[in-house]
Coordinates of N, CA, C and O and ligand atoms in Angstrom, one line a residue:
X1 N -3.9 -29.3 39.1 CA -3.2 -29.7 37.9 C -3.6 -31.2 37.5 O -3.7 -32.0 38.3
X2 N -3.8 -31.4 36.4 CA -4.5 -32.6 36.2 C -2.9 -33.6 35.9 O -1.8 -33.3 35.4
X3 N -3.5 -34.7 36.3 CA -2.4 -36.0 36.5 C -2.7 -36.9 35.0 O -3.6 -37.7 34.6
X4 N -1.1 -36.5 34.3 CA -1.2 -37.3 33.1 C -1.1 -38.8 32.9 O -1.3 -39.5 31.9
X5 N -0.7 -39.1 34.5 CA -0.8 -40.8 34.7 C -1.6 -41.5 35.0 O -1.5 -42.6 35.4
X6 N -2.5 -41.0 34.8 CA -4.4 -41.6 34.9 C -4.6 -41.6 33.3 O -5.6 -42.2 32.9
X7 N -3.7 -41.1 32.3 CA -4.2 -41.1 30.7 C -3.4 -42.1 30.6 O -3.1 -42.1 29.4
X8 N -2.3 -43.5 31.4 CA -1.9 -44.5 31.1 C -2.7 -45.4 31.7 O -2.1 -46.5 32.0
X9 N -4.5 -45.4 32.2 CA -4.9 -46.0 32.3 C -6.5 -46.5 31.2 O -7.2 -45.6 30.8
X10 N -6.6 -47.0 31.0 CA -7.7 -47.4 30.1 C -8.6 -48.3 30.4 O -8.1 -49.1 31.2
X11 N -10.1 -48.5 30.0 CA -11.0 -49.6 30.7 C -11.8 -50.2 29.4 O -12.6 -49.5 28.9
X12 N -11.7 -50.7 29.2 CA -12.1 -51.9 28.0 C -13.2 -53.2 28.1 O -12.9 -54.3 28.5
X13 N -14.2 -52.9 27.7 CA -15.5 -54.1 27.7 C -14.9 -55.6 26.5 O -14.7 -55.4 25.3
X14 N -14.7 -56.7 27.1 CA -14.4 -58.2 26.2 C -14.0 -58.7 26.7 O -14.4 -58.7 27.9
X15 N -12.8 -59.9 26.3 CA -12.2 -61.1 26.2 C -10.9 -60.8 26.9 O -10.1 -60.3 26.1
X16 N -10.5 -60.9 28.0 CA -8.8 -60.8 28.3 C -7.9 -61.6 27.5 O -6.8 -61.2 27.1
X17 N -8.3 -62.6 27.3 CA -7.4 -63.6 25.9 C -6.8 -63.5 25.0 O -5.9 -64.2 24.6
X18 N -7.7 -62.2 24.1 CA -7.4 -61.3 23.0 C -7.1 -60.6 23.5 O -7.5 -59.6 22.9
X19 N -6.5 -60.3 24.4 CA -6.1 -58.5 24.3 C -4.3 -58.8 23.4 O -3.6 -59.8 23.6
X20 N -4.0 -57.9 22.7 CA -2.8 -57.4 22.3 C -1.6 -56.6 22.9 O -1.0 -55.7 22.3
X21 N -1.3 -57.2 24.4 CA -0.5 -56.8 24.6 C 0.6 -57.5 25.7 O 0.3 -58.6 26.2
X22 N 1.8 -57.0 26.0 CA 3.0 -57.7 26.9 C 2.4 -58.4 28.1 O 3.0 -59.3 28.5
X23 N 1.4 -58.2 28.5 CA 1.0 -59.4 29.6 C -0.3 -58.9 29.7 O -0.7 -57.8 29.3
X24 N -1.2 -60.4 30.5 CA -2.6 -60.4 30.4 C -2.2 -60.8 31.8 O -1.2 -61.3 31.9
X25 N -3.1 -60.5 33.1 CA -3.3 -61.1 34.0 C -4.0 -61.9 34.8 O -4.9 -61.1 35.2
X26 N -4.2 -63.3 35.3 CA -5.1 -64.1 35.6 C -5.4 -64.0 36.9 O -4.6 -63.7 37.7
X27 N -6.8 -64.2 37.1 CA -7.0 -64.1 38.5 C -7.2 -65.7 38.8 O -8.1 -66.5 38.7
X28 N -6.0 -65.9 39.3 CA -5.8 -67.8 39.1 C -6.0 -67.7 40.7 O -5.8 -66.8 41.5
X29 N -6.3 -69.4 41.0 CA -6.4 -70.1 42.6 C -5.1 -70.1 43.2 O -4.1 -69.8 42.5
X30 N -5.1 -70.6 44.5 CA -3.7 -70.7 44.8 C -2.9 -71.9 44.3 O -1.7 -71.8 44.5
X31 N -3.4 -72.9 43.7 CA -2.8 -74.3 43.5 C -2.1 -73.8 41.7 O -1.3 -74.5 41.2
X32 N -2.6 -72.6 41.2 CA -2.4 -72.5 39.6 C -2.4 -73.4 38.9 O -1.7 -73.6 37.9
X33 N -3.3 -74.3 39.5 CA -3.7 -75.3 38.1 C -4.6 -75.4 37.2 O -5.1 -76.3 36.5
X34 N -4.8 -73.9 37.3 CA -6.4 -73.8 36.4 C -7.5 -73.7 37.1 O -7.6 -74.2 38.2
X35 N -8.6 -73.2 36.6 CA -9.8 -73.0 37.3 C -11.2 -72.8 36.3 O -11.5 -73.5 35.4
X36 N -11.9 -71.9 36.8 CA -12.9 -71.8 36.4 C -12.9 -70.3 35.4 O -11.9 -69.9 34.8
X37 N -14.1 -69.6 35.4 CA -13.5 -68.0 35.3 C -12.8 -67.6 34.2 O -12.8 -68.4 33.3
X38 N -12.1 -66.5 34.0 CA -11.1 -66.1 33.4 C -10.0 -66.8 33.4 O -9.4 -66.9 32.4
X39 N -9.5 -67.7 35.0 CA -8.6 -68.4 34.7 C -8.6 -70.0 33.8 O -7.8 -70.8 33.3
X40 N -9.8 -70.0 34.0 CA -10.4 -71.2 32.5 C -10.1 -70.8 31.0 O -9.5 -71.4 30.1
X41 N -10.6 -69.9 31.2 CA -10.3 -68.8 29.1 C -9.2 -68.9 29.1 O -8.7 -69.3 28.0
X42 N -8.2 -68.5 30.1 CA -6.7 -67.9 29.5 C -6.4 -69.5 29.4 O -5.8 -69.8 28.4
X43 N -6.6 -70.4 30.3 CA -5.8 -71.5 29.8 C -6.5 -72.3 28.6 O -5.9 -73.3 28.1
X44 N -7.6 -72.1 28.2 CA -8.4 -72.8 27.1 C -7.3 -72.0 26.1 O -6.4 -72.7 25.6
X45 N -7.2 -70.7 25.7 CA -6.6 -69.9 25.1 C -5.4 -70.0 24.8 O -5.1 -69.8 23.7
X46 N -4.1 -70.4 26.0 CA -2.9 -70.3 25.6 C -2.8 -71.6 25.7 O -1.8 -71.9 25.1
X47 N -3.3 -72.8 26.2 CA -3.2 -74.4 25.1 C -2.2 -75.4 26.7 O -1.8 -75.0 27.8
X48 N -2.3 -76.1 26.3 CA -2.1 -77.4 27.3 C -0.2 -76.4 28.0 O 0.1 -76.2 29.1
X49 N 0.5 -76.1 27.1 CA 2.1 -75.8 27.6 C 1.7 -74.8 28.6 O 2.4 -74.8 29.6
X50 N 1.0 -74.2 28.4 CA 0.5 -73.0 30.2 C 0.6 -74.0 31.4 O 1.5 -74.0 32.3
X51 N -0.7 -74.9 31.2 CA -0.5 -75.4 32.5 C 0.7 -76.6 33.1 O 0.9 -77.0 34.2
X52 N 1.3 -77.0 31.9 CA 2.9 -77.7 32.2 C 3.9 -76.1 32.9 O 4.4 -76.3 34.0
X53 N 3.9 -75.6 32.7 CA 4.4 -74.4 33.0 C 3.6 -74.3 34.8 O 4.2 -74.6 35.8
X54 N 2.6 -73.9 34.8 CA 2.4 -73.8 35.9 C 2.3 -75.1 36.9 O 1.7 -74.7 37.9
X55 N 2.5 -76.2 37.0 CA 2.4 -77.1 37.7 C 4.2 -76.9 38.2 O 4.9 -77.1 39.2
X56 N 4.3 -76.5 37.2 CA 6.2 -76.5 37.8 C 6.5 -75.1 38.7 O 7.7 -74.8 38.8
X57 N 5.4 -74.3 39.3 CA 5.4 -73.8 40.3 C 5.0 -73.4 41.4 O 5.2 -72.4 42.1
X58 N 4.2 -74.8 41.6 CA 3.8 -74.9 43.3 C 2.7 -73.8 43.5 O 2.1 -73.3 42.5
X59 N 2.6 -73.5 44.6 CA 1.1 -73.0 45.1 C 2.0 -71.5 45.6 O 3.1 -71.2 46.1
X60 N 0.5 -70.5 45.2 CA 0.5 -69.1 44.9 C -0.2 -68.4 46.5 O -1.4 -68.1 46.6
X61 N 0.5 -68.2 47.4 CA -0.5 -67.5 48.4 C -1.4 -66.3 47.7 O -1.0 -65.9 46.6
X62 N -2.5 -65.8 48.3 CA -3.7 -65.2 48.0 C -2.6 -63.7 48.4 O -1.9 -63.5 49.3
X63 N -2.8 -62.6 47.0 CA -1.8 -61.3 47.8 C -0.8 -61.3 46.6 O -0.5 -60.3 45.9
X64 N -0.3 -62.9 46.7 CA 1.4 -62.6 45.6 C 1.1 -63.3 43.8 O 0.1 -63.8 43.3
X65 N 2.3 -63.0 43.5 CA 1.9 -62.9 41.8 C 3.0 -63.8 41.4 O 4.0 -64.0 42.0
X66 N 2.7 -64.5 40.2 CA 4.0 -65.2 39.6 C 3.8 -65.3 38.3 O 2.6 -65.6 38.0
X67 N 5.0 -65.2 37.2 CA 4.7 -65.1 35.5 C 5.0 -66.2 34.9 O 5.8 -67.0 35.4
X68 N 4.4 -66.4 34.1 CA 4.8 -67.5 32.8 C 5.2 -66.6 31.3 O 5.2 -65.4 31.1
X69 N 5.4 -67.3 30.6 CA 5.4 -67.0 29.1 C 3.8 -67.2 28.9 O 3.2 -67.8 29.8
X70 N 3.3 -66.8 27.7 CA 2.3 -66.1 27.4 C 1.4 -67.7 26.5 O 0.3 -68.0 26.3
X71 N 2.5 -68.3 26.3 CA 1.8 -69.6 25.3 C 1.6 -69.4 24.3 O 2.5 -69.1 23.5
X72 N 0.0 -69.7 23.9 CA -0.6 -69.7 22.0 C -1.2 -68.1 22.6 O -2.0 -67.6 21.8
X73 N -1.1 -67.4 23.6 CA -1.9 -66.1 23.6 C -1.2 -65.2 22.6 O -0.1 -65.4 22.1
X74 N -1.9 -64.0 22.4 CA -0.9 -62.8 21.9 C -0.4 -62.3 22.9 O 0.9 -62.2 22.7
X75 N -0.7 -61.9 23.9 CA 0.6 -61.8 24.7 C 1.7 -62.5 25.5 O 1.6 -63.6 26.0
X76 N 2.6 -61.8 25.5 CA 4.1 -62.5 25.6 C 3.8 -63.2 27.0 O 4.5 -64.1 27.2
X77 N 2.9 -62.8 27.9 CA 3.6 -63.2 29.6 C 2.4 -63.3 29.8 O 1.6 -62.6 29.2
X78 N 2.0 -64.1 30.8 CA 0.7 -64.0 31.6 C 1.0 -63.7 33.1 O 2.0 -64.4 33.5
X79 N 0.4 -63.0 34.2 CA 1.0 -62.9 35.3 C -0.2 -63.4 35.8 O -1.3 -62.9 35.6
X80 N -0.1 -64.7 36.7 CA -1.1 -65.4 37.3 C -1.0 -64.2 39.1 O 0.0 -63.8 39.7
X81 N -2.7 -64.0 39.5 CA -2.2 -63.6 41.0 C -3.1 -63.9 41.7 O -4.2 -64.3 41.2
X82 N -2.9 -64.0 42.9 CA -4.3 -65.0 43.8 C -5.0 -64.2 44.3 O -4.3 -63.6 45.1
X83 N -6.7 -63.7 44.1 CA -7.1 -62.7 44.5 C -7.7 -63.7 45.9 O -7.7 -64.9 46.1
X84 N -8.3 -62.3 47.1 CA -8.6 -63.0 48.1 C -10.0 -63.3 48.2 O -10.8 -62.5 47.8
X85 N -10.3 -64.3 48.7 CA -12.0 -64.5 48.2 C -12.3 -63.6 49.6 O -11.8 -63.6 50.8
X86 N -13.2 -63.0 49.1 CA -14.3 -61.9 50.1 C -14.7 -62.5 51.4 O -15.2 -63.6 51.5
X87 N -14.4 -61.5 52.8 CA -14.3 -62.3 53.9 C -14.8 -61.1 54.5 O -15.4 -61.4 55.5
X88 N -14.9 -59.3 54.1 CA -15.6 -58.3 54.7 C -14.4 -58.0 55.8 O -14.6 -57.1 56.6
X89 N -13.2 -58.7 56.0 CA -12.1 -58.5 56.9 C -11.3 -57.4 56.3 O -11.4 -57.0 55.1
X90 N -10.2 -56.8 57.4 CA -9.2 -56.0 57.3 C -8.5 -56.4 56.4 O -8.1 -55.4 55.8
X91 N -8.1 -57.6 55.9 CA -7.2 -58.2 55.4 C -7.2 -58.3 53.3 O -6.3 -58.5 52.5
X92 N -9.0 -58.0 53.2 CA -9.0 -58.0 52.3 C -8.3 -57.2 51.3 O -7.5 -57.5 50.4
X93 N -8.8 -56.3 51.5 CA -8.5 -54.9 50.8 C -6.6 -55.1 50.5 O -6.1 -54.9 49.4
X94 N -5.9 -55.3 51.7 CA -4.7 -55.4 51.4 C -4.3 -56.6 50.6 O -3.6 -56.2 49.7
X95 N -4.4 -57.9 50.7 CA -4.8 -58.7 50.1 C -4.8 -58.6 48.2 O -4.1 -59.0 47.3
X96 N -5.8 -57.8 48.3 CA -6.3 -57.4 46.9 C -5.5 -56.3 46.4 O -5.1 -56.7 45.3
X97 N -5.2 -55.4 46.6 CA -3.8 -54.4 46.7 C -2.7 -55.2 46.7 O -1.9 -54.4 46.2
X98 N -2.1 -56.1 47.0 CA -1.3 -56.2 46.8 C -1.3 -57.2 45.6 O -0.2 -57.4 45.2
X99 N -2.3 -58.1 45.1 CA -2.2 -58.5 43.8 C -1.3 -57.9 42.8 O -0.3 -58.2 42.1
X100 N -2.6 -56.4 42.9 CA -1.9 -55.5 41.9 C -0.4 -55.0 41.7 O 0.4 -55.1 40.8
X101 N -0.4 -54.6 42.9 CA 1.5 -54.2 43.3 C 2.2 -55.5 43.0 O 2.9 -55.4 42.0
X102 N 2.2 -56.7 43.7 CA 3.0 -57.8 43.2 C 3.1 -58.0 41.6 O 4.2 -58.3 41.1
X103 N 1.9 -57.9 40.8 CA 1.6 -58.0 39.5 C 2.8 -57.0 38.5 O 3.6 -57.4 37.7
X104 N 2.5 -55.5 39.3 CA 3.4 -54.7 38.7 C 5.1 -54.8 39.0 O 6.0 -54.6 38.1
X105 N 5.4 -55.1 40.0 CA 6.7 -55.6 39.9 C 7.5 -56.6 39.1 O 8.7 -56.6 38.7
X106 N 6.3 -57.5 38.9 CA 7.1 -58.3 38.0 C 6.9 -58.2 36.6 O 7.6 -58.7 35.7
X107 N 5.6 -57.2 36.5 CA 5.9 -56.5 34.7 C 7.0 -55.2 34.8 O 7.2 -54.4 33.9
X108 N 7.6 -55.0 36.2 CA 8.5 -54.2 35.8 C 10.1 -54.9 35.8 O 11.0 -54.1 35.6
X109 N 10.4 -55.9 35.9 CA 11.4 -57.0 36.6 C 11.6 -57.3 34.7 O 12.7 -57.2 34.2
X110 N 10.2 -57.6 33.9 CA 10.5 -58.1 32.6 C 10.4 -56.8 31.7 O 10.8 -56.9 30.5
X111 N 10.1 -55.8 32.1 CA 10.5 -54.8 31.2 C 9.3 -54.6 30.3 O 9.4 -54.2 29.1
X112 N 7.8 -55.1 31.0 CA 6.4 -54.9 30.3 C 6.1 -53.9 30.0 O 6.3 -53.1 30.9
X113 N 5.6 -53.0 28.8 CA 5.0 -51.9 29.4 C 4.1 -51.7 29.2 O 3.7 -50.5 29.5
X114 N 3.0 -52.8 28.3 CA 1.3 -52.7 28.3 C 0.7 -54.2 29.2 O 0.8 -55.3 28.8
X115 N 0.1 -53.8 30.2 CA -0.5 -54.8 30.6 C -2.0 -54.8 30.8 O -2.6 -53.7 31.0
X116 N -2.5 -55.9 30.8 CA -4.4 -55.8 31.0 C -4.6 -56.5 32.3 O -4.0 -57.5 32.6
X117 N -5.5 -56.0 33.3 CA -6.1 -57.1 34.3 C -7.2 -57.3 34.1 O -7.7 -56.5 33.3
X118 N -7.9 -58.0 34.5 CA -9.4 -58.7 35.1 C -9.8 -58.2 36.5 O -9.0 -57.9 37.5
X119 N -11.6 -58.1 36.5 CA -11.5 -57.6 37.9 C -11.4 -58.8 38.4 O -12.0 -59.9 38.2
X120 N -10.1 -58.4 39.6 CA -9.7 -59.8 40.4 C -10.2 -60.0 41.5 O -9.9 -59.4 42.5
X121 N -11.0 -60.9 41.4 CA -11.7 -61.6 42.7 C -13.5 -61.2 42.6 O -14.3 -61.5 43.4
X122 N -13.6 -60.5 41.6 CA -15.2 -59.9 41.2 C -15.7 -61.4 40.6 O -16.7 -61.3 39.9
X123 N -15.3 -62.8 40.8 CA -16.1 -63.4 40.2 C -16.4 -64.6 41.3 O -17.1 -64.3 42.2
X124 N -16.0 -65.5 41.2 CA -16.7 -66.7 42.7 C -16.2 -66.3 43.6 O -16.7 -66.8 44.6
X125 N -14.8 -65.2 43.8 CA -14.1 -64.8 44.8 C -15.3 -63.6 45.9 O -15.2 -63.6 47.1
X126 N -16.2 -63.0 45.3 CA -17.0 -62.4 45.4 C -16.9 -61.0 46.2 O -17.5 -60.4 47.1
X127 N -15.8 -60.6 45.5 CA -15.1 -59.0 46.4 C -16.4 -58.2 45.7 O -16.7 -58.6 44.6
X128 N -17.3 -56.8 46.4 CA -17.8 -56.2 45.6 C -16.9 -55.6 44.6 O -15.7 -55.5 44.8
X129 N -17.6 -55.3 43.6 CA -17.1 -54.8 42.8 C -16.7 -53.1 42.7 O -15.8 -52.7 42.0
X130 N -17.6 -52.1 43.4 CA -17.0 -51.4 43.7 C -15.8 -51.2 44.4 O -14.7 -50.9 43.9
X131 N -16.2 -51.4 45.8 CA -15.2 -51.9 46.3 C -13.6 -52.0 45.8 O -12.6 -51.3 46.0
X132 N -13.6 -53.6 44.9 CA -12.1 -53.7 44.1 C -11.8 -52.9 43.6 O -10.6 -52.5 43.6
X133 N -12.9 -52.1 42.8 CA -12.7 -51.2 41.6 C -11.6 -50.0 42.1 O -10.5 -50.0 41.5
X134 N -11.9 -49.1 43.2 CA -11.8 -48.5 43.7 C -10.1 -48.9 44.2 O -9.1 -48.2 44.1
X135 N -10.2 -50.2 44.6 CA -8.7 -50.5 45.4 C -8.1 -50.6 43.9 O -7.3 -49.8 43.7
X136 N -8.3 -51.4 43.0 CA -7.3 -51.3 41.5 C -7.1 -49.9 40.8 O -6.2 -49.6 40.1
X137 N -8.2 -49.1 41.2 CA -7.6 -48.0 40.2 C -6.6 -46.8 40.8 O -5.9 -46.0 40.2
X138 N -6.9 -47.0 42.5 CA -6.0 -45.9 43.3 C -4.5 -46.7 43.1 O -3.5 -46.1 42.9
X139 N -4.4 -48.1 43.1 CA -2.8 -48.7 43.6 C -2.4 -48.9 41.9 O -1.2 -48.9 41.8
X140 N -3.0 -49.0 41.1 CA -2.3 -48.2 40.0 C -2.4 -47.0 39.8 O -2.3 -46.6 38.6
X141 N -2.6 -46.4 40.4 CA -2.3 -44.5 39.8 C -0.9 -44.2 40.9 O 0.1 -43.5 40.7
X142 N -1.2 -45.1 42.2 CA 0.0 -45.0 42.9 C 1.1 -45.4 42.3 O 2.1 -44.6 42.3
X143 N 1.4 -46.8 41.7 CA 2.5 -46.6 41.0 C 3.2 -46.6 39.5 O 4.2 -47.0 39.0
X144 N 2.1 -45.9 39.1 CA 2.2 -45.4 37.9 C 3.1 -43.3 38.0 O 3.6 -42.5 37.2
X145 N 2.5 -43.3 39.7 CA 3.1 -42.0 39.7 C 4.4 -42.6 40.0 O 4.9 -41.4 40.0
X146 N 5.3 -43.3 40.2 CA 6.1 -43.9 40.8 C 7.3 -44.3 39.9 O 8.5 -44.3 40.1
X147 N 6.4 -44.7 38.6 CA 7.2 -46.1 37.5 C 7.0 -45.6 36.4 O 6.1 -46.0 35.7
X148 N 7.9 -44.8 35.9 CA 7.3 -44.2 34.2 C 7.2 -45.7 33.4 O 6.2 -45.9 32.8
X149 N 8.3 -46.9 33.4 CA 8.2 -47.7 32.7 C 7.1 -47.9 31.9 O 7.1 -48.1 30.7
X150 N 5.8 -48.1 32.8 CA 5.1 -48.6 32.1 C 4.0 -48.1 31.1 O 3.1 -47.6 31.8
X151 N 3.6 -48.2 30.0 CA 2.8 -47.4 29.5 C 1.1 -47.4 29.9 O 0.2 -46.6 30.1
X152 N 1.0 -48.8 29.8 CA -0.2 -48.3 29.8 C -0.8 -49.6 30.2 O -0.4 -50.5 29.6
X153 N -1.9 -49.8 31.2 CA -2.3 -50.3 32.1 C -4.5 -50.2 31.7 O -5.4 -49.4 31.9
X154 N -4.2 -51.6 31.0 CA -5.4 -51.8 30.7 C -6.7 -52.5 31.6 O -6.4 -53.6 31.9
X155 N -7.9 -52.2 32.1 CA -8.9 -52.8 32.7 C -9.7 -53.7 31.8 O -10.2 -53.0 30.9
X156 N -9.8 -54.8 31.7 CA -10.6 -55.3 30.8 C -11.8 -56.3 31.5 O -11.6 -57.4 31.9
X157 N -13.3 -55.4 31.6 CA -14.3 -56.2 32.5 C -15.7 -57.0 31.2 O -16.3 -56.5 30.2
X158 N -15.6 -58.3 31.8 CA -16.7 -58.5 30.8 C -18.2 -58.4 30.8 O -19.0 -59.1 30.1
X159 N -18.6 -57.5 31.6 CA -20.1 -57.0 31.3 C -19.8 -55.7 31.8 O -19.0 -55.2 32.6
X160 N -21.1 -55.0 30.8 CA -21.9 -53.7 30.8 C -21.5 -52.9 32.2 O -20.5 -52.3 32.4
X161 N -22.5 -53.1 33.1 CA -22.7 -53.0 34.7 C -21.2 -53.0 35.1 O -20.9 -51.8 35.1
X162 N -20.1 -53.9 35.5 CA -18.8 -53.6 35.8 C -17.9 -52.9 35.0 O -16.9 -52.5 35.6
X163 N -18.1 -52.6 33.5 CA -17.5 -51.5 32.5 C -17.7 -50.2 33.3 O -16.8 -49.5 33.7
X164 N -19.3 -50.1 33.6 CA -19.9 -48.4 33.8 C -18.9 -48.4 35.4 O -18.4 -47.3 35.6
X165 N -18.8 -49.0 36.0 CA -18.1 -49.0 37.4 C -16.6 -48.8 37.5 O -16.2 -48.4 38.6
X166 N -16.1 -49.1 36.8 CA -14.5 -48.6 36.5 C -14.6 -47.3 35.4 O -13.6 -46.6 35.3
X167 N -15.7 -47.0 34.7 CA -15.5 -45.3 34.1 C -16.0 -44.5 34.9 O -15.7 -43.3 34.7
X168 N -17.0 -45.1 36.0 CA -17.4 -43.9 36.7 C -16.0 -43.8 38.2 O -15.8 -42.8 38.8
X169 N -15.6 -44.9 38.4 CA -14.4 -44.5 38.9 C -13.0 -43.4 38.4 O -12.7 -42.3 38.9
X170 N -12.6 -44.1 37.3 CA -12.1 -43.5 36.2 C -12.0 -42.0 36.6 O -11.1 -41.3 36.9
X171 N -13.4 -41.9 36.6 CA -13.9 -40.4 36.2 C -13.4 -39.6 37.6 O -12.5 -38.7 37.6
X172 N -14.0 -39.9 38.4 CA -14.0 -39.4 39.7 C -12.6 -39.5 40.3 O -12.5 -38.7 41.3
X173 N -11.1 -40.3 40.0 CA -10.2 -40.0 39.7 C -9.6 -39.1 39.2 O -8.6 -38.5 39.7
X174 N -10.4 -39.0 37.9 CA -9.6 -37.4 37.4 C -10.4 -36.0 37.5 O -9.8 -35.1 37.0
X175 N -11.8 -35.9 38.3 CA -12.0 -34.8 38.9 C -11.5 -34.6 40.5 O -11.4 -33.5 41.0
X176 N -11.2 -35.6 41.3 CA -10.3 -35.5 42.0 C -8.9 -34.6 41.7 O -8.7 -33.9 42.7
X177 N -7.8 -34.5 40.5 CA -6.8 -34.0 40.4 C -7.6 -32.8 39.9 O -6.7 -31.9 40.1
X178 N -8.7 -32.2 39.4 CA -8.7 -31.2 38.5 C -9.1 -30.1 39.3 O -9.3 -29.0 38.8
Ligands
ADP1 P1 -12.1 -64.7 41.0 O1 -12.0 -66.2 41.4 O2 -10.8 -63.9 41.3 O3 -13.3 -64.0 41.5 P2 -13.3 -65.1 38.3 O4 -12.6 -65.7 37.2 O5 -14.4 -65.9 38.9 O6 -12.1 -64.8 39.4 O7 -13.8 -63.7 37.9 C1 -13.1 -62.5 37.8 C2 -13.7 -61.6 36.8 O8 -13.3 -62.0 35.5 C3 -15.2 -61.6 36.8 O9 -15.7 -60.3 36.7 C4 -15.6 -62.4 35.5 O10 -16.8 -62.0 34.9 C5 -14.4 -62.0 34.6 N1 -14.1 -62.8 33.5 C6 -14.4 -64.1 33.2 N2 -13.9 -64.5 32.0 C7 -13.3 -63.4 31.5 C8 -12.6 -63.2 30.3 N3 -12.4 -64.1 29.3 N4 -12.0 -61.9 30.1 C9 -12.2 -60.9 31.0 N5 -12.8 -61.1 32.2 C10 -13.4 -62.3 32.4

């Protein structure tokens, strides 16, 4: 029987900055004072009051998640989470799984129900990209079977090559159920 909670997932080629919806998520360092990356754009994007906001909450272990308000972005919330930089250890994978799961708790805590991530840790963090791909798209279908709350759970990668790698996952997700 095919699984309708894989059709609350979607994958999207651009800008995380623009996306239009209740939270964007950053793949921020542990200190959240900004960085390089995506976590550079979102704070160029949501304007100096982001990072007054995040200074007022201390350092982010690699694994866990923490929200702000959203700033000058269009979305309402930003969920900063510390992905783990690539080490080929046991630890990773969990690490990186639990980004996601920390992430979703607290878009379920605010009552989110469109969120976007970034591949987290696919950039100086240097997780392969399959790899991540693979751990983001099973630990949201896990708790998407779990959490009607939320609608819909956006991937937003900015090149070509990492787009075709989250639809050919995608894919292979929903011939798995079929
Ligand atoms: P990390 O330190 O977790 O590896 P990076 O910011 O270096 O985080 O990269 C994470 C991913 O985000 C990379 O695939 C990078 O290409 C992508 N990225 C960078 N800027 C943006 C953006 N504005 N919107 C969406 N993705 C972005």
């Amino acid at each position: 029987m095919k699984d309708k909670n894989l059709d609350r997932i979607g994958v999207h080629k651009g800008d995380i900055t623009l996306m239009e919806v209740d939270a964007i998520v950053n793949a921020a360092n542990s200190s959240l004072v900004g960085g390089g990356g995506v976590d550079g754009a979102i704070h160029r994007a949501a304007g100096p009051g982001l990072l007054e906001e995040c200074r007022g909450l201390g350092e982010c272990p690699a694994g866990e998640a923490r929200i702000t308000s959203g700033h000058n972005l269009k979305a309402r919330y930003v969920i900063h989470t510390v992905g783990p930089i690539y080490s080929n250890s046991a630890q990773d994978p969990v690490l990186l799984a639990g980004c996601y799961e920390n992430s979703f708790r607290l878009a379920l805590e605010k009552e989110i129900q469109t969120i976007a991530f970034p591949a987290i840790s696919c950039g100086v963090y240097g997780y392969p990209i399959g790899d991540a791909c693979k751990i983001a798209l099973e630990t949201t279908r896990d708790f998407l079977e779990k959490n009607e709350a939320l609608e819909q759970v956006i991937f937003v990668l900015f090149s070509d090559p990492y787009l075709k790698v989250y639809e050919k996952e995608l894919h292979e997700l929903y011939a798995k159920q079929s």
